[in-house]
Amino acid sequence: MHDIKAIAKDRDGFVKGLTRRGLADAGALADSLLEQDKVLRDVLTRLQIQQARRNDASKLIGQAKQNKDEVLAKTLLDEVAGLKDEIQKGEAQQRELEEGLRQALAVVPNIPAADVPEGADERANVPVASRAFGTHPGINAPKQHFEIGEALGQMDFERAAKVSGARFVYLKGDLAKLERAIAAFMLDTHTEKFGYTEVSPPVLVRDQAMFGTGQLPKFEEDLFSTKASEEFIGPEEATVRLDSMTGAVAVEFKGSRAADLQKSFKGRFFLNRPVAAGSTLNNIFPVIENSFWLIPTAEVPLTNYVSGEILNEAELPLRMTAYTPCFRAEAGSAGRDTRGMIRMHQFSKVELVSITTPEQSPAEHERMTDAAQEILKKLDLAHRVVTLCTGDMGFGAQKTYDIEVWLPGQNTYREISSCSNCGPFQARRMNTRFRNAEGKVAGAVHTLNGSGLAVGRTLVAILENYQQADGSVAIPSVLQPYMGGKTQISKF
RNA sequence: GGACAGGUGGCCGAGUGGUUUAAGGCAGCGGUCUUGAAAACCGCCGUGGGUGAAAGCUCACCGUGAGUUCGAAUCUCACCCUGUCCGCCA
């Protein structure tokens, strides 16, 4: 989330940054935001003058009543009689304008860092030569990971489809154990070598956490949700109208939790008998769903760990790592990567999150990328690193490195990690700040996140890079201790 | 899921409609005293916003949101969270 004051101070920088990202009308957006802010401040200024007058008068009324001076009290009461209405109107206006501005700001993506290359899509990403590692293994007629896994009898997509549908998998035997070994190896490396604290976080979270890291409100269709409970809203809290011409149904919520209800209303109704077009609809009720979200990445619970807090600079950087399942709806990916384990509705990942100061964050970003690469180096898997161009970066990122591992079976590099510096963007959404050495609040922290690494794709990479001519798969030496000393995986 | 009790500054804690501008204490910072320290004493000590060149003036915030009132930490309603007991449960 952007700071409106920062936009006001540097409108051109804001417009230039968003234009670099590919936004067509950044100038108009900036003007609209600044205009909304101006209107809000005008309302505030007027309202506060009225509030100050009311406060003074109320104090005097209190004194007068204590002195039994009913005449003076009455005079003062008459004086402020009209003020109450105006103040309430002003407060309502303030709420509305603040909410409007907040909503408008909530969907604006982060500004790319100055050293991010400009471009429209992944073709404009720029390799980081100094971070390239390894050589492609010479494998004769390499197989793809699902061919290898299925031939081993330890990877089963058909049964997963029977039970859960497309984009799920069963791993069995040594492959199931290998997944666990990979995760344990990653966690041990990050905690022991890089000082990350291992965390086992919640994987179901509230709206507010998803808002904090930027998945909501814009990317709801990528998420899965649970239905924790549902509620039928009666006529005291909702009015339902059916348009007799178009048949369109309109719902208006009222009462003290109207705003919450509006937010939780997903367009479902409960009917206790058929209704005809007309004005009164007493037998149709809106259904409110109270739900949790399934995390698409552990970035969400790890980053939100510090939401709403003021941290001491001395305790930064905060480094956390977690091994969790991740759930993604993959809306809009229909037909892409349909075979194999590359794109799943459920996969596991070891995540890295750092909370730092603005001064530290660029260095921390490099360090985090080092930590992620260290895993691939120890596994001796060839890979390259690219700096994402402005058009390919995620919503909350100001700079992102993708790590792409070589997959002989696919004869290509595939993303296995994405390390992003989000700057103060998420911290502002979460309201996480820090106190400097002098004890003064010194603004929003910077947040960073990166995969360290995607466990499923790491397993894919091992299968394809360590495949043997006889159909077995060699186990990388660093994983052998985690596999009970085994050196290879074979059919049985 | 049921019953009850709670939620006040970094922490503890007082406060049931009107000089509350949130008492008091602890911790922290500065000072006096001291050779130095401790003690004692004095002062400072929340966040965000509006306005302003600044000093300052001012508004909001006592779990969250709405409401009653000239005036709300205090009264009303809803929600969230915590604790204890009961029930269920890996």
mmCIF file of N, CA and C in Angstrom, chain A residues 126-181:
data_model
loop_
_atom_site.group_PDB
_atom_site.id
_atom_site.type_symbol
_atom_site.label_atom_id
_atom_site.label_comp_id
_atom_site.label_asym_id
_atom_site.label_seq_id
_atom_site.Cartn_x
_atom_site.Cartn_y
_atom_site.Cartn_z
ATOM 1 N N VAL A 126 16.186 -10.244 -16.904
ATOM 2 C CA VAL A 126 17.619 -10.136 -17.175
ATOM 3 C C VAL A 126 18.403 -11.120 -16.309
ATOM 4 N N PRO A 127 19.150 -12.034 -16.948
ATOM 5 C CA PRO A 127 19.942 -12.997 -16.179
ATOM 6 C C PRO A 127 21.007 -12.289 -15.334
ATOM 7 N N VAL A 128 21.244 -12.814 -14.133
ATOM 8 C CA VAL A 128 22.315 -12.299 -13.293
ATOM 9 C C VAL A 128 23.502 -13.235 -13.476
ATOM 10 N N ALA A 129 24.446 -12.782 -14.296
ATOM 11 C CA ALA A 129 25.525 -13.687 -14.721
ATOM 12 C C ALA A 129 26.298 -14.235 -13.526
ATOM 13 N N SER A 130 26.543 -13.375 -12.537
ATOM 14 C CA SER A 130 27.381 -13.794 -11.415
ATOM 15 C C SER A 130 26.723 -14.864 -10.570
ATOM 16 N N ARG A 131 25.431 -15.044 -10.708
ATOM 17 C CA ARG A 131 24.726 -16.029 -9.884
ATOM 18 C C ARG A 131 24.488 -17.361 -10.611
ATOM 19 N N ALA A 132 24.852 -17.449 -11.897
ATOM 20 C CA ALA A 132 24.655 -18.710 -12.625
ATOM 21 C C ALA A 132 25.506 -19.808 -12.006
ATOM 22 N N PHE A 133 24.995 -21.033 -12.014
ATOM 23 C CA PHE A 133 25.714 -22.123 -11.367
ATOM 24 C C PHE A 133 25.510 -23.437 -12.115
ATOM 25 N N GLY A 134 26.615 -24.205 -12.255
ATOM 26 C CA GLY A 134 26.531 -25.591 -12.692
ATOM 27 C C GLY A 134 26.453 -25.777 -14.195
ATOM 28 N N THR A 135 26.638 -27.020 -14.587
ATOM 29 C CA THR A 135 26.553 -27.369 -16.011
ATOM 30 C C THR A 135 25.491 -28.439 -16.173
ATOM 31 N N HIS A 136 24.900 -28.446 -17.352
ATOM 32 C CA HIS A 136 23.839 -29.426 -17.589
ATOM 33 C C HIS A 136 24.426 -30.833 -17.586
ATOM 34 N N PRO A 137 23.810 -31.772 -16.914
ATOM 35 C CA PRO A 137 24.324 -33.141 -16.912
ATOM 36 C C PRO A 137 24.097 -33.767 -18.285
ATOM 37 N N GLY A 138 25.046 -34.533 -18.748
ATOM 38 C CA GLY A 138 24.867 -35.197 -20.037
ATOM 39 C C GLY A 138 24.045 -36.465 -19.863
ATOM 40 N N ILE A 139 22.767 -36.360 -20.144
ATOM 41 C CA ILE A 139 21.900 -37.523 -19.997
ATOM 42 C C ILE A 139 21.362 -37.900 -21.363
ATOM 43 N N ASN A 140 21.505 -39.157 -21.689
ATOM 44 C CA ASN A 140 21.045 -39.637 -22.976
ATOM 45 C C ASN A 140 19.529 -39.837 -22.931
ATOM 46 N N ALA A 141 18.808 -39.187 -23.828
ATOM 47 C CA ALA A 141 17.357 -39.304 -23.908
ATOM 48 C C ALA A 141 16.698 -39.172 -22.535
ATOM 49 N N PRO A 142 16.842 -37.989 -21.935
ATOM 50 C CA PRO A 142 16.319 -37.813 -20.578
ATOM 51 C C PRO A 142 14.802 -37.939 -20.526
ATOM 52 N N LYS A 143 14.300 -38.538 -19.453
ATOM 53 C CA LYS A 143 12.851 -38.658 -19.245
ATOM 54 C C LYS A 143 12.368 -37.494 -18.387
ATOM 55 N N GLN A 144 11.075 -37.245 -18.460
ATOM 56 C CA GLN A 144 10.467 -36.238 -17.577
ATOM 57 C C GLN A 144 10.181 -36.872 -16.225
ATOM 58 N N HIS A 145 10.052 -36.009 -15.204
ATOM 59 C CA HIS A 145 9.958 -36.522 -13.836
ATOM 60 C C HIS A 145 8.764 -37.445 -13.630
ATOM 61 N N PHE A 146 7.630 -37.165 -14.306
ATOM 62 C CA PHE A 146 6.456 -38.011 -14.053
ATOM 63 C C PHE A 146 6.609 -39.387 -14.690
ATOM 64 N N GLU A 147 7.381 -39.421 -15.801
ATOM 65 C CA GLU A 147 7.665 -40.738 -16.402
ATOM 66 C C GLU A 147 8.522 -41.552 -15.442
ATOM 67 N N ILE A 148 9.494 -40.896 -14.849
ATOM 68 C CA ILE A 148 10.391 -41.584 -13.929
ATOM 69 C C ILE A 148 9.618 -42.038 -12.692
ATOM 70 N N GLY A 149 8.860 -41.095 -12.104
ATOM 71 C CA GLY A 149 8.133 -41.395 -10.871
ATOM 72 C C GLY A 149 7.100 -42.484 -11.056
ATOM 73 N N GLU A 150 6.381 -42.423 -12.164
ATOM 74 C CA GLU A 150 5.354 -43.440 -12.410
ATOM 75 C C GLU A 150 5.981 -44.797 -12.668
ATOM 76 N N ALA A 151 7.121 -44.783 -13.392
ATOM 77 C CA ALA A 151 7.791 -46.053 -13.663
ATOM 78 C C ALA A 151 8.319 -46.678 -12.372
ATOM 79 N N LEU A 152 8.686 -45.806 -11.420
ATOM 80 C CA LEU A 152 9.146 -46.333 -10.124
ATOM 81 C C LEU A 152 7.974 -46.860 -9.294
ATOM 82 N N GLY A 153 6.754 -46.535 -9.733
ATOM 83 C CA GLY A 153 5.566 -46.965 -8.990
ATOM 84 C C GLY A 153 5.372 -46.170 -7.706
ATOM 85 N N GLN A 154 5.947 -44.937 -7.659
ATOM 86 C CA GLN A 154 5.897 -44.174 -6.413
ATOM 87 C C GLN A 154 5.299 -42.781 -6.607
ATOM 88 N N MET A 155 4.689 -42.562 -7.788
ATOM 89 C CA MET A 155 4.068 -41.268 -8.073
ATOM 90 C C MET A 155 2.779 -41.578 -8.820
ATOM 91 N N ASP A 156 1.635 -41.211 -8.235
ATOM 92 C CA ASP A 156 0.357 -41.683 -8.769
ATOM 93 C C ASP A 156 -0.610 -40.524 -8.975
ATOM 94 N N PHE A 157 -0.751 -40.092 -10.233
ATOM 95 C CA PHE A 157 -1.666 -39.003 -10.553
ATOM 96 C C PHE A 157 -3.092 -39.501 -10.754
ATOM 97 N N GLU A 158 -3.230 -40.739 -11.218
ATOM 98 C CA GLU A 158 -4.568 -41.261 -11.511
ATOM 99 C C GLU A 158 -5.389 -41.403 -10.249
ATOM 100 N N ARG A 159 -4.781 -41.983 -9.251
ATOM 101 C CA ARG A 159 -5.539 -42.149 -8.007
ATOM 102 C C ARG A 159 -5.809 -40.789 -7.352
ATOM 103 N N ALA A 160 -4.851 -39.856 -7.476
ATOM 104 C CA ALA A 160 -5.067 -38.506 -6.921
ATOM 105 C C ALA A 160 -6.246 -37.853 -7.625
ATOM 106 N N ALA A 161 -6.363 -38.071 -8.943
ATOM 107 C CA ALA A 161 -7.481 -37.497 -9.697
ATOM 108 C C ALA A 161 -8.791 -38.108 -9.229
ATOM 109 N N LYS A 162 -8.749 -39.423 -8.949
ATOM 110 C CA LYS A 162 -9.943 -40.099 -8.465
ATOM 111 C C LYS A 162 -10.404 -39.487 -7.140
ATOM 112 N N VAL A 163 -9.475 -39.193 -6.285
ATOM 113 C CA VAL A 163 -9.809 -38.723 -4.940
ATOM 114 C C VAL A 163 -10.033 -37.213 -4.898
ATOM 115 N N SER A 164 -9.178 -36.445 -5.597
ATOM 116 C CA SER A 164 -9.205 -34.980 -5.447
ATOM 117 C C SER A 164 -9.360 -34.212 -6.751
ATOM 118 N N GLY A 165 -9.125 -34.869 -7.895
ATOM 119 C CA GLY A 165 -9.229 -34.170 -9.165
ATOM 120 C C GLY A 165 -7.857 -33.870 -9.757
ATOM 121 N N ALA A 166 -7.871 -33.005 -10.767
ATOM 122 C CA ALA A 166 -6.621 -32.669 -11.439
ATOM 123 C C ALA A 166 -5.728 -31.853 -10.522
ATOM 124 N N ARG A 167 -4.411 -31.871 -10.813
ATOM 125 C CA ARG A 167 -3.418 -31.082 -10.076
ATOM 126 C C ARG A 167 -3.226 -31.531 -8.632
ATOM 127 N N PHE A 168 -3.373 -32.841 -8.414
ATOM 128 C CA PHE A 168 -2.993 -33.417 -7.123
ATOM 129 C C PHE A 168 -2.183 -34.674 -7.397
ATOM 130 N N VAL A 169 -1.412 -35.101 -6.410
ATOM 131 C CA VAL A 169 -0.561 -36.284 -6.620
ATOM 132 C C VAL A 169 -0.409 -37.071 -5.323
ATOM 133 N N TYR A 170 -0.267 -38.368 -5.469
ATOM 134 C CA TYR A 170 0.194 -39.215 -4.362
ATOM 135 C C TYR A 170 1.666 -39.522 -4.580
ATOM 136 N N LEU A 171 2.479 -39.316 -3.569
ATOM 137 C CA LEU A 171 3.842 -39.842 -3.570
ATOM 138 C C LEU A 171 3.865 -40.996 -2.588
ATOM 139 N N LYS A 172 4.657 -42.002 -2.900
ATOM 140 C CA LYS A 172 4.690 -43.191 -2.045
ATOM 141 C C LYS A 172 6.127 -43.636 -1.824
ATOM 142 N N GLY A 173 6.321 -44.417 -0.795
ATOM 143 C CA GLY A 173 7.603 -45.074 -0.564
ATOM 144 C C GLY A 173 8.750 -44.078 -0.489
ATOM 145 N N ASP A 174 9.817 -44.370 -1.228
ATOM 146 C CA ASP A 174 11.014 -43.537 -1.150
ATOM 147 C C ASP A 174 10.784 -42.121 -1.684
ATOM 148 N N LEU A 175 9.852 -41.956 -2.616
ATOM 149 C CA LEU A 175 9.603 -40.596 -3.119
ATOM 150 C C LEU A 175 8.896 -39.748 -2.055
ATOM 151 N N ALA A 176 7.977 -40.365 -1.314
ATOM 152 C CA ALA A 176 7.336 -39.645 -0.219
ATOM 153 C C ALA A 176 8.386 -39.266 0.822
ATOM 154 N N LYS A 177 9.279 -40.221 1.084
ATOM 155 C CA LYS A 177 10.329 -39.943 2.062
ATOM 156 C C LYS A 177 11.296 -38.879 1.552
ATOM 157 N N LEU A 178 11.544 -38.908 0.243
ATOM 158 C CA LEU A 178 12.453 -37.931 -0.353
ATOM 159 C C LEU A 178 11.907 -36.508 -0.173
ATOM 160 N N GLU A 179 10.601 -36.346 -0.306
ATOM 161 C CA GLU A 179 10.007 -35.027 -0.112
ATOM 162 C C GLU A 179 10.306 -34.531 1.304
ATOM 163 N N ARG A 180 10.128 -35.436 2.256
ATOM 164 C CA ARG A 180 10.381 -35.091 3.658
ATOM 165 C C ARG A 180 11.868 -34.790 3.872
ATOM 166 N N ALA A 181 12.743 -35.566 3.210
ATOM 167 C CA ALA A 181 14.187 -35.372 3.353
ATOM 168 C C ALA A 181 14.610 -34.018 2.804
#
